[in-house]
Amino acid sequence: MDETFWTYFFVLGTFAVYIGIALWARANSTDDFYVAGHDVHPVINGMATAADWMSAASFLSMAGLLAFLGYGGSVYLMGWTGGYVLLALLLAPFLREFGKFTVPDFVGDRYYSSFARIVAVICALFVSFTYIAGQMKGVGVAFSGFLGVDFNVGILIGMGIVFVYATFGGMKGVTYTQVAQYVVLIFAYTVPAIFLSLIITGNPVPQLGFISNATGTDVPMIQKLNQVVTDLGFAEYTSTNKSMLDIFAITGALMFGTAGLPHVIIRFFTVSSAKNARVSAGWALVFIALLYTTAPAVGAFARLNFIDTVNDATYIADQEDYAARSAEIAAAGGKPVPTWYKEWEKTGLLGFDDKNSDGIMQYRGPNAPDGIANELTPNNDIFVLANPQIANLPGWVIGLVVAGGLAAALSTAAGLLMVISSAVSHDLCRRTLFKNMTDKTELRVARGAAAAAVIASGLLGIFSAQLGFVAQVVAFAFGLAAASLFPIIFLGIFWKRMNKEGAIASMLFGLITTFSYIYYFKFIDLDPAHWFLGVSPEGIGFVFMWISALIGIAVSLVTAPPPQDIQDLVEDIRVPGTRTPHGIADAGMAPMPAE
Amino acid sequence: MSRPLKEIDGKGYWSATVRLTITLLAIWFAVSYGAGILFRDFLDQFSIGGAPLGFWFAQNGSIYVFVALIFYYCVAMNRLERKFGVEG
């Protein structure tokens, strides 16, 4: 059985499972469609949240990013996990107790203002669309790279699958497919990592291999890696060229941004109580940590292994007979280019430019002691993708990794689609424009909005791939979630005095300043020397978050306190089991009961 | 859903919740921003299995502590809910 067979086998097999789940989990009410009937088991929701959260970038790119950035990559590890502590302690249980469907529901009702609701809708849509473009692009890459399908056709197939389960099943369909997708992606990620860890350190647990000695030596793996990279003229693996302030700010923006991302928050509306929201956040982080604590080990192993097998190897061109030539090189005491390299070279993820025409592949850093110029340019994504072959694993593991990458991209895309469609059908139509809409009509509009959102995001994926700016705009999603959404949700729970005027001022300030800063330094002035306090566009959301919170507090203090109904509402959501409807806060929509 | 026999002390419950939250966030800050970033250079003179300690906290250690923090929070909140008669 060859790799192509197994790739088709796993991809088609997992797609059949997703469709099967969609047909089983049909949504029959708006409650089903938006919050999966709000009775999802906390562990199941934790698993769905993990799949919802871990995107194509986490699955494919993160280990490679860590391999190249070394310590500098820690911002992603701490940022994308630490946010769950904030979510569990500061937001999730209280928002569940509040008991509605969406993030703009909370903003609009807590701040008794349609204007605040609309600003929150704009933030949610902007954050979700920037994020989903990357997922669709990931789907296209997986299809075109492995199945030989055209990039755009790949996106269309992915859209078709998500269309079925998001439109029929809504959040209910999305939840149960995400559980299946989590199982696929975590299995696909850890199996190659275990084998790689065995090869490099002799320890089957990657997290322990990370702090073990390199195989056959008494030198710790990390120290060997530091030695190897500095010998080639790279900076030490455990160092970074970013300033401490910038590392601090980026970590902060990613953490608070994670906690403020609407597609993550809404997952906690699907459990039955505040208590279950807390437990569920814990399980979500357990399932996320399984991948996130494996990734730094995979990154370090991959970097070491890459240098070991590829650096100073003798290149074998495509027209030569690989078997004969590699035996010849080995007999002469040389190192032939490994087979996995030759296989992956075709995808364009590995580049070799023989600058000194010696037929040897030299991999060097900027300060190479031997003065040789670097000739190798590996792409970040290559490490996770090529791991199965590097570790000499059977063909079916490769098929599994492809299915895992698709699962990661599709599950995140589906979660984002729920935010986009509910922002249109619920926040915009039901809660703002047509307040008398029946539940049945709203469900129909919600399905239509989900269908339209699938098409829009697919087109965005196709369109943005041609522009190639997806990587630059991801900073927007976290920065905006941190600076515009997090402060007002947090203050709305923890500070009763926070009023409509303060919330609107805070949200608008966060939205406008963060957007302008990122846009300016990503598209107009690319010189890092001009950054405010040396903080990069990725980290600026953290700085503006504090300012926008202070502005919100200041404006609230000089304007009238919120109405009594709102203050009573805040008291209720702080204490589980005491939530009752309160006049203007719940006039537009009654809260869901807790179990 | 049955009403608890004990009178609900919402105010007491909330101030205890806030105190617990501040304590746990202090630990959250210490293991990530503290050990992983601000005091990394100092901690890097120690090592865990050959990996510099500050580096390890930034890449692995802080994540383990995050998981422990959330589960401890769940247990501690259940205790507070029983103490103050909140049904949760």
XYZ file of C-alpha atoms in Angstrom:
683
model
C 0.000 0.000 0.000
C 1.509 3.342 -0.911
C 1.227 6.702 0.787
C -1.301 8.069 -1.674
C -3.659 5.192 -0.913
C -3.426 5.787 2.838
C -3.786 9.524 2.425
C -7.021 9.047 0.467
C -8.107 6.384 2.941
C -7.742 8.639 5.995
C -8.953 11.837 4.379
C -12.077 10.261 2.861
C -12.655 8.124 5.957
C -12.543 11.083 8.344
C -14.730 13.160 6.006
C -17.329 10.372 5.983
C -17.304 10.399 9.795
C -17.813 14.181 9.881
C -20.757 13.979 7.483
C -22.224 11.057 9.422
C -22.067 13.071 12.642
C -23.691 16.023 10.874
C -26.648 13.909 9.778
C -27.044 12.509 13.291
C -26.707 15.854 15.116
C -29.370 17.965 13.395
C -30.291 21.255 15.014
C -34.044 21.622 15.619
C -34.120 24.941 17.488
C -32.077 28.127 17.841
C -30.914 26.736 21.185
C -29.490 23.698 19.353
C -28.095 25.814 16.564
C -26.269 28.432 18.651
C -25.320 26.598 21.856
C -25.845 22.884 21.053
C -28.846 22.703 23.383
C -26.565 23.966 26.218
C -26.184 20.520 27.739
C -22.839 19.368 26.322
C -20.784 17.329 28.803
C -17.821 19.375 30.151
C -15.195 16.850 28.984
C -16.771 16.623 25.527
C -16.853 20.415 25.358
C -13.228 20.525 26.479
C -12.273 18.292 23.591
C -14.351 20.303 21.124
C -12.773 23.517 22.456
C -9.293 22.077 21.937
C -10.076 21.254 18.284
C -11.836 24.597 17.855
C -8.763 26.332 19.205
C -5.922 24.393 17.564
C -5.808 25.569 13.996
C -3.849 24.648 10.907
C -1.147 26.974 12.264
C -0.894 25.122 15.603
C -0.816 21.746 13.909
C 1.433 22.391 10.918
C 3.470 25.509 11.578
C 4.087 25.849 15.295
C 6.723 23.130 15.780
C 8.647 24.449 12.790
C 8.344 27.994 14.084
C 9.753 26.833 17.425
C 12.560 24.966 15.644
C 13.702 28.222 14.040
C 12.867 30.710 16.778
C 14.088 28.625 19.734
C 13.323 30.503 22.953
C 11.631 33.278 20.943
C 8.858 30.810 20.023
C 7.880 30.582 23.711
C 5.486 33.514 23.218
C 3.150 31.189 21.307
C 3.383 28.384 23.853
C 2.678 30.548 26.897
C 0.337 32.910 25.064
C -1.932 30.299 23.541
C -2.258 28.263 26.743
C -2.105 30.928 29.483
C -5.181 32.565 27.981
C -7.252 29.607 29.217
C -6.427 30.466 32.825
C -7.877 33.942 32.222
C -10.864 32.407 30.491
C -11.565 29.955 33.329
C -11.051 32.439 36.172
C -12.349 35.681 34.715
C -14.840 35.057 31.917
C -16.254 31.628 31.048
C -18.313 30.727 34.164
C -19.825 34.206 34.441
C -20.712 34.450 30.776
C -22.381 31.023 31.012
C -24.350 32.234 34.024
C -25.370 35.306 32.014
C -27.019 32.732 29.784
C -27.324 33.965 26.210
C -26.050 32.912 22.804
C -23.223 35.201 21.656
C -20.521 37.627 22.776
C -22.382 40.635 21.277
C -25.429 39.444 23.314
C -23.434 40.060 26.477
C -22.017 43.371 25.316
C -25.376 44.664 24.035
C -27.392 43.600 27.099
C -24.862 44.338 29.841
C -24.287 47.795 28.363
C -27.987 48.314 27.424
C -27.030 49.685 24.028
C -27.594 48.619 20.425
C -24.609 50.691 19.438
C -22.322 48.709 21.781
C -23.826 45.508 20.355
C -23.036 46.607 16.801
C -19.454 47.562 17.679
C -19.021 44.112 19.261
C -20.472 42.529 16.101
C -17.926 44.415 14.002
C -15.060 43.247 16.248
C -16.298 39.640 16.205
C -16.711 39.608 12.419
C -13.352 41.202 11.781
C -11.495 38.863 14.132
C -13.240 35.772 12.748
C -12.826 36.591 9.067
C -9.084 37.267 9.392
C -8.700 33.981 11.230
C -10.802 31.885 8.876
C -8.916 32.982 5.766
C -5.832 31.225 7.157
C -7.793 28.018 7.821
C -9.181 27.876 4.311
C -5.711 28.463 2.956
C -4.452 25.555 5.098
C -7.127 23.283 3.627
C -6.080 24.298 0.106
C -2.397 23.622 0.868
C -3.124 20.180 2.341
C -5.150 19.148 -0.688
C -2.780 20.514 -3.301
C 0.356 19.245 -1.526
C -0.789 15.682 -0.878
C -3.609 14.682 -3.121
C -2.479 16.504 -6.220
C -5.787 18.381 -6.237
C -5.818 21.993 -7.417
C -5.514 24.530 -4.558
C -8.877 26.168 -5.280
C -10.630 22.828 -5.752
C -9.178 21.798 -2.374
C -10.782 24.830 -0.749
C -14.087 24.030 -2.466
C -14.033 20.454 -1.105
C -13.267 21.754 2.400
C -16.091 24.296 2.081
C -18.478 21.542 1.004
C -17.748 19.444 4.098
C -18.074 22.351 6.528
C -21.209 23.503 4.689
C -22.971 20.222 5.447
C -22.312 20.019 9.145
C -22.434 23.724 9.981
C -25.690 24.366 8.095
C -27.615 21.295 9.248
C -26.194 20.856 12.690
C -25.192 24.391 13.705
C -23.243 24.383 16.979
C -24.563 20.886 17.756
C -23.086 19.439 14.548
C -19.915 21.482 14.973
C -19.417 20.305 18.579
C -19.534 16.592 17.830
C -17.471 16.816 14.637
C -14.878 18.805 16.591
C -14.613 15.946 19.073
C -13.883 13.531 16.212
C -11.452 16.029 14.709
C -9.612 16.371 18.012
C -9.063 12.621 18.198
C -7.726 12.547 14.644
C -5.413 15.521 15.084
C -3.919 14.577 18.449
C -3.238 11.018 17.292
C -1.657 12.288 14.083
C 0.517 14.714 16.039
C 1.759 12.510 18.859
C 2.506 9.246 17.005
C 5.361 10.669 14.880
C 6.549 12.719 17.889
C 6.940 9.580 20.016
C 9.058 7.866 17.369
C 11.133 10.981 16.793
C 11.747 11.260 20.545
C 12.884 7.626 20.634
C 15.347 8.252 17.824
C 16.830 11.455 19.242
C 16.785 10.743 22.985
C 15.737 7.125 23.508
C 12.780 8.289 25.629
C 9.318 7.570 24.175
C 7.644 10.545 25.913
C 8.509 13.702 23.928
C 8.033 15.948 26.986
C 10.643 13.886 28.849
C 12.867 13.502 25.801
C 12.978 17.301 25.768
C 14.868 17.199 29.084
C 16.881 14.003 28.458
C 20.336 13.297 27.134
C 20.843 12.842 23.414
C 20.942 9.161 22.393
C 24.274 7.469 23.056
C 25.826 10.466 24.837
C 25.794 12.002 28.288
C 25.122 15.445 26.832
C 21.617 16.851 27.394
C 19.662 17.106 24.126
C 19.113 20.876 24.525
C 22.818 21.531 25.137
C 23.778 19.451 22.146
C 21.343 21.509 20.071
C 22.822 24.784 21.390
C 26.295 23.526 20.490
C 25.299 22.350 17.016
C 23.519 25.563 16.020
C 26.226 27.893 17.351
C 28.861 25.859 15.468
C 26.947 26.640 12.287
C 26.735 30.353 13.091
C 23.167 30.561 14.419
C 22.257 32.133 17.753
C 21.891 29.717 20.700
C 18.592 27.803 20.605
C 17.750 28.934 24.133
C 18.274 32.623 23.282
C 16.329 35.225 21.299
C 17.006 38.474 19.478
C 13.709 40.021 20.601
C 13.748 42.468 23.529
C 12.356 41.321 26.867
C 9.652 44.001 26.677
C 8.530 42.801 23.264
C 8.450 39.141 24.388
C 6.386 40.256 27.387
C 3.977 42.268 25.220
C 3.497 39.575 22.575
C 2.850 36.929 25.228
C 0.326 39.283 26.828
C -1.448 40.098 23.577
C -1.745 36.396 22.742
C -2.972 35.461 26.234
C -5.592 38.175 26.605
C -6.459 37.855 22.929
C -7.085 34.124 23.378
C -9.425 34.848 26.276
C -11.262 37.479 24.213
C -11.711 35.473 21.010
C -15.449 35.010 20.362
C -15.175 31.520 18.854
C -13.472 30.286 22.011
C -15.848 32.063 24.418
C -19.021 30.739 22.771
C -17.876 27.134 23.297
C -18.478 27.672 27.029
C -22.118 28.640 26.390
C -22.768 25.032 25.359
C -22.358 23.519 28.838
C -25.145 23.408 31.406
C -23.820 25.606 34.234
C -21.099 27.927 35.490
C -19.551 25.037 37.411
C -19.345 22.970 34.233
C -17.871 25.930 32.341
C -14.984 26.002 34.831
C -14.340 22.262 34.659
C -14.642 22.346 30.906
C -11.976 25.057 30.614
C -9.662 22.804 32.613
C -10.278 19.869 30.285
C -9.865 22.077 27.235
C -6.421 23.089 28.461
C -5.468 19.455 29.208
C -6.323 18.500 25.634
C -4.530 21.565 24.252
C -1.492 20.994 26.478
C -1.079 17.484 25.049
C -0.143 19.093 21.748
C 1.426 22.274 23.109
C 3.898 20.509 25.401
C 4.806 18.083 22.599
C 5.440 20.876 20.072
C 8.617 22.339 21.672
C 10.114 18.833 21.808
C 9.196 18.207 18.170
C 10.705 21.579 17.238
C 14.002 20.892 18.989
C 14.246 17.286 17.722
C 13.439 18.360 14.191
C 16.064 21.083 14.167
C 18.696 18.688 15.490
C 17.684 15.943 13.113
C 17.555 18.291 10.144
C 21.114 19.477 10.764
C 22.293 15.940 11.437
C 20.906 14.417 8.253
C 20.914 17.256 5.734
C 23.766 19.619 6.583
C 26.972 18.826 4.627
C 25.185 16.016 2.771
C 26.004 15.440 -0.885
C 23.156 16.445 -3.150
C 21.730 13.952 -5.632
C 19.914 15.493 -8.573
C 16.541 14.197 -9.809
C 17.935 12.773 -13.039
C 20.510 10.631 -11.199
C 19.781 7.094 -9.942
C 19.288 7.700 -6.220
C 20.118 4.172 -5.006
C 23.339 3.827 -6.995
C 24.546 7.349 -6.316
C 23.864 7.242 -2.554
C 25.774 3.943 -2.226
C 28.662 5.531 -4.084
C 28.677 8.587 -1.807
C 28.464 6.471 1.320
C 31.335 4.247 0.104
C 33.480 7.343 -0.396
C 32.837 8.279 3.255
C 30.284 10.983 2.420
C 26.683 11.562 3.497
C 24.030 11.261 0.758
C 20.963 13.525 0.861
C 18.223 11.580 2.728
C 15.260 10.119 0.806
C 12.687 12.143 2.750
C 14.430 15.297 1.584
C 14.145 14.229 -2.042
C 10.451 13.417 -1.622
C 9.587 16.725 0.031
C 11.705 18.788 -2.308
C 8.960 18.476 -4.924
C 6.494 20.395 -2.745
C 8.694 23.485 -2.750
C 8.900 23.454 1.053
C 12.657 22.861 0.896
C 15.039 24.952 -1.149
C 18.696 24.249 -2.027
C 20.877 26.738 -3.866
C 24.422 25.457 -4.426
C 26.136 28.842 -4.114
C 29.713 27.520 -4.048
C 28.992 24.795 -6.645
C 30.568 22.013 -4.574
C 27.530 19.713 -4.678
C 27.410 19.733 -0.851
C 24.392 21.143 0.990
C 25.716 23.665 3.491
C 23.303 24.869 6.179
C 24.766 27.910 7.933
C 23.696 30.774 10.160
C 24.495 34.460 9.705
C 27.733 34.198 11.741
C 29.162 30.977 10.328
C 32.733 30.513 11.685
C 33.868 28.918 8.404
C 32.465 31.851 6.406
C 30.397 29.607 4.119
C 27.128 31.089 2.864
C 23.858 29.326 3.733
C 22.440 27.221 0.890
C 19.334 25.700 2.502
C 15.954 27.329 3.040
C 13.488 24.970 4.762
C 9.860 26.105 5.241
C 8.428 26.037 8.812
C 5.705 23.572 7.854
C 8.141 20.925 6.624
C 8.980 19.607 10.088
C 5.582 18.330 11.106
C 4.808 17.118 7.592
C 8.068 15.267 7.034
C 8.401 13.835 10.561
C 6.859 10.458 9.685
C 9.405 9.907 6.905
C 12.291 11.300 8.937
C 11.426 8.751 11.624
C 11.016 6.018 8.972
C 7.393 5.415 9.865
C 5.078 3.406 7.600
C 3.063 5.066 4.831
C -0.200 5.095 6.762
C 1.229 7.545 9.316
C 1.713 10.091 6.530
C -1.919 9.705 5.519
C -2.861 10.225 9.142
C -0.842 13.453 9.382
C -2.621 14.856 6.320
C -6.011 13.959 7.811
C -4.844 15.558 11.082
C -3.891 18.811 9.360
C -7.272 18.936 7.635
C -9.054 18.168 10.912
C -7.222 21.047 12.613
C -8.119 23.493 9.835
C -11.754 22.401 9.409
C -12.573 22.322 13.133
C -11.298 25.856 13.646
C -13.038 27.079 10.500
C -16.337 25.626 11.733
C -16.067 27.347 15.117
C -15.386 30.666 13.409
C -18.328 30.144 11.055
C -20.640 29.811 14.037
C -19.475 33.228 15.278
C -19.941 34.792 11.855
C -23.379 33.316 11.196
C -24.727 34.045 14.681
C -23.440 37.630 14.471
C -25.601 38.082 11.375
C -28.706 36.026 12.184
C -28.874 36.588 15.937
C -27.105 39.838 16.837
C -27.886 41.809 13.720
C -31.258 40.396 12.587
C -33.022 39.106 15.714
C -31.609 41.423 18.360
C -31.234 44.661 16.384
C -33.235 44.904 13.149
C -36.225 42.523 13.400
C -36.903 42.118 17.101
C -40.223 40.324 16.518
C -38.734 37.505 14.473
C -39.962 34.051 15.554
C -37.619 31.315 16.706
C -38.413 29.289 13.612
C -37.603 32.134 11.227
C -34.409 32.868 13.120
C -33.303 29.246 12.752
C -33.893 29.485 9.005
C -31.959 32.768 8.820
C -29.165 31.203 10.909
C -28.818 28.294 8.460
C -28.785 30.745 5.551
C -26.182 32.916 7.276
C -23.991 29.869 7.979
C -24.221 28.850 4.317
C -23.357 32.381 3.160
C -20.479 32.571 5.656
C -19.005 29.302 4.328
C -19.048 30.691 0.796
C -17.654 34.065 1.848
C -14.801 32.509 3.824
C -13.949 30.104 1.006
C -13.721 32.995 -1.429
C -11.626 34.875 1.107
C -9.274 31.877 1.333
C -8.883 31.731 -2.444
C -8.534 35.493 -2.789
C -6.157 36.069 0.124
C -3.878 33.200 -0.943
C -3.174 35.159 -4.094
C -2.432 38.272 -2.077
C -0.301 36.295 0.350
C -0.977 38.536 3.353
C -2.586 35.977 5.659
C 0.431 35.753 7.951
C 0.495 39.514 8.455
C -3.151 39.834 9.428
C -3.212 37.177 12.149
C -1.775 39.810 14.508
C -5.048 41.673 14.006
C -7.196 38.873 15.412
C -5.366 38.617 18.742
C -4.594 42.316 19.081
C -8.209 43.337 18.511
C -9.646 40.632 20.749
C -7.246 41.726 23.528
C -7.682 45.489 23.179
C -11.353 45.830 22.252
C -13.247 42.799 23.603
C -11.386 41.561 26.682
C -11.480 44.787 28.802
C -15.204 45.434 28.479
C -16.215 41.823 29.085
C -13.948 41.617 32.130
C -15.054 44.988 33.550
C -18.678 44.143 32.772
C -18.429 41.248 35.244
C -15.961 42.514 37.856
C -16.953 46.186 38.044
C -20.637 46.941 38.504
C -20.125 50.668 37.946
C -18.939 50.164 34.336
C -21.554 51.805 32.112
C -22.562 52.138 28.474
C -20.505 55.270 27.814
C -17.345 53.727 29.282
C -17.790 50.493 27.330
C -18.306 52.215 24.000
C -15.328 54.554 24.544
C -13.127 51.620 25.586
C -14.121 49.363 22.690
C -13.750 52.058 20.061
C -10.386 53.169 21.426
C -9.057 49.604 21.430
C -10.415 48.879 17.978
C -9.167 52.036 16.268
C -5.720 52.324 17.875
C -4.821 48.637 17.531
C -6.086 48.432 13.982
C -4.197 51.595 12.958
C -0.937 50.559 14.622
C -0.913 47.085 13.087
C -1.983 48.383 9.679
C 0.648 51.123 9.736
C 3.566 48.908 10.753
C 2.550 45.906 8.649
C 1.731 47.693 5.413
C 3.117 51.259 5.382
C 6.219 51.684 7.558
C 7.985 48.351 7.972
C 10.925 49.708 9.998
C 11.025 48.188 13.524
C 13.091 51.176 14.706
C 9.898 53.274 14.600
C 7.835 50.966 16.852
C 6.267 52.575 19.913
C 8.541 51.643 22.876
C 9.991 48.896 20.684
C 6.740 46.895 20.807
C 6.003 44.958 17.616
C 2.565 44.954 15.923
C 2.040 41.435 17.344
C 2.370 42.737 20.889
C 0.733 46.154 20.663
C -2.753 44.857 21.558
C -1.426 44.226 25.078
C -0.354 47.866 25.491
C -3.602 49.318 24.118
C -5.633 46.871 26.211
C -4.523 48.562 29.445
C -5.105 52.032 28.025
C -8.544 51.124 26.734
C -9.487 49.633 30.133
C -8.363 52.850 31.872
C -10.347 54.952 29.385
C -13.416 52.796 30.018
C -13.072 53.289 33.774
C -12.457 57.053 33.500
C -15.406 57.658 31.168
C -17.712 55.541 33.363
C -16.763 57.534 36.460
C -17.641 60.894 34.911
C -20.986 59.660 33.504
C -24.107 58.289 35.205
C -23.957 54.817 36.792
C -25.708 51.975 34.943
C -29.443 51.411 35.696
C -30.432 49.301 38.708
C -31.529 46.383 36.468
C -27.996 46.113 35.110
C -26.393 46.257 38.532
C -28.741 43.489 39.706
C -27.828 41.456 36.632
C -24.108 41.741 37.451
C -24.774 40.595 41.046
C -26.632 37.570 39.680
C -24.013 36.386 37.221
C -21.355 36.481 39.926
C -23.202 33.966 42.079
C -24.137 30.700 40.327
C -27.760 29.638 40.506
C -29.156 33.093 41.302
C -29.758 34.334 37.759
C -33.241 35.831 37.290
C -34.473 38.122 34.481
C -33.909 41.842 35.083
C -36.010 44.423 33.201
C -34.068 46.172 30.456
C -31.155 43.720 30.632
C -33.356 40.818 29.575
C -36.198 42.593 27.749
C -34.933 41.495 24.341
C -34.217 37.867 25.226
C -34.792 35.692 28.291
C -31.694 34.022 29.766
C -31.215 30.258 29.300
C -31.818 28.346 32.522
C -28.968 26.536 34.252
C -29.573 22.861 35.005
C -33.361 22.329 41.551
C -33.959 22.644 45.263
C -33.331 25.796 47.229
C -30.453 25.309 49.665
C -31.425 25.093 53.306
C -28.635 27.467 54.258
C -29.110 31.153 53.469
C -27.111 32.218 50.398
C -24.316 34.642 51.285
C -23.691 36.118 47.828
C -21.510 38.993 49.048
C -19.256 36.749 51.123
C -19.042 34.258 48.275
C -18.040 36.946 45.796
C -15.317 38.507 47.934
C -13.878 35.044 48.650
C -13.994 34.312 44.906
C -12.129 37.522 44.110
C -9.466 36.749 46.734
C -8.972 33.246 45.326
C -8.798 34.622 41.777
C -6.120 37.173 42.699
C -4.008 34.494 44.409
C -4.204 32.127 41.447
C -3.468 34.909 38.956
C -0.369 35.806 40.969
C 0.886 32.241 40.425
C -0.161 32.404 36.759
C 1.915 35.564 36.383
C 4.882 34.162 38.309
C 5.324 30.997 36.212
C 4.880 32.603 32.788
C 5.887 36.272 32.801
C 8.062 35.745 35.883
C 9.942 32.465 35.410
C 9.643 32.353 31.611
C 10.470 35.994 30.785
C 11.511 38.454 33.525
C 13.676 36.126 35.635
C 14.672 33.764 32.843
C 18.332 34.790 32.855
C 18.563 34.164 36.584
C 16.783 30.789 36.398
C 18.787 29.672 33.375
C 21.801 29.085 35.663
C 19.838 26.131 37.064
C 18.810 23.266 34.839
C 16.224 20.555 34.571
C 17.487 17.500 32.697
C 20.096 19.699 31.048
C 17.590 22.266 29.798
C 18.006 25.777 31.267
C 15.238 26.195 33.866
C 13.893 29.562 32.652
C 13.752 28.289 29.083
C 11.961 25.135 30.252
C 9.373 27.172 32.172
C 8.709 29.228 29.045
C 8.294 26.168 26.816
C 6.829 23.466 29.050
C 6.703 24.187 32.781
C 4.306 27.119 32.713
C 1.756 25.059 30.733
C 1.706 22.304 33.378
C 1.140 24.889 36.083
C -1.702 26.485 34.051
C -3.532 23.144 33.923
C -3.050 22.603 37.660
C -4.291 26.145 38.401
C -7.610 25.659 36.590
C -8.354 22.335 38.292
C -7.402 23.728 41.686
C -9.751 26.658 40.977
C -12.604 24.214 40.235
C -12.055 22.365 43.519
C -11.656 25.560 45.549
C -14.788 27.093 43.996
C -16.844 24.007 44.850
C -15.655 24.355 48.420
C -16.610 28.052 48.479
C -20.014 27.227 47.044
C -20.709 24.740 49.818
C -19.431 27.150 52.454
C -21.625 30.050 51.341
C -24.678 27.956 50.433
C -24.471 28.725 46.722
C -25.890 25.918 44.602
C -23.486 26.295 41.643
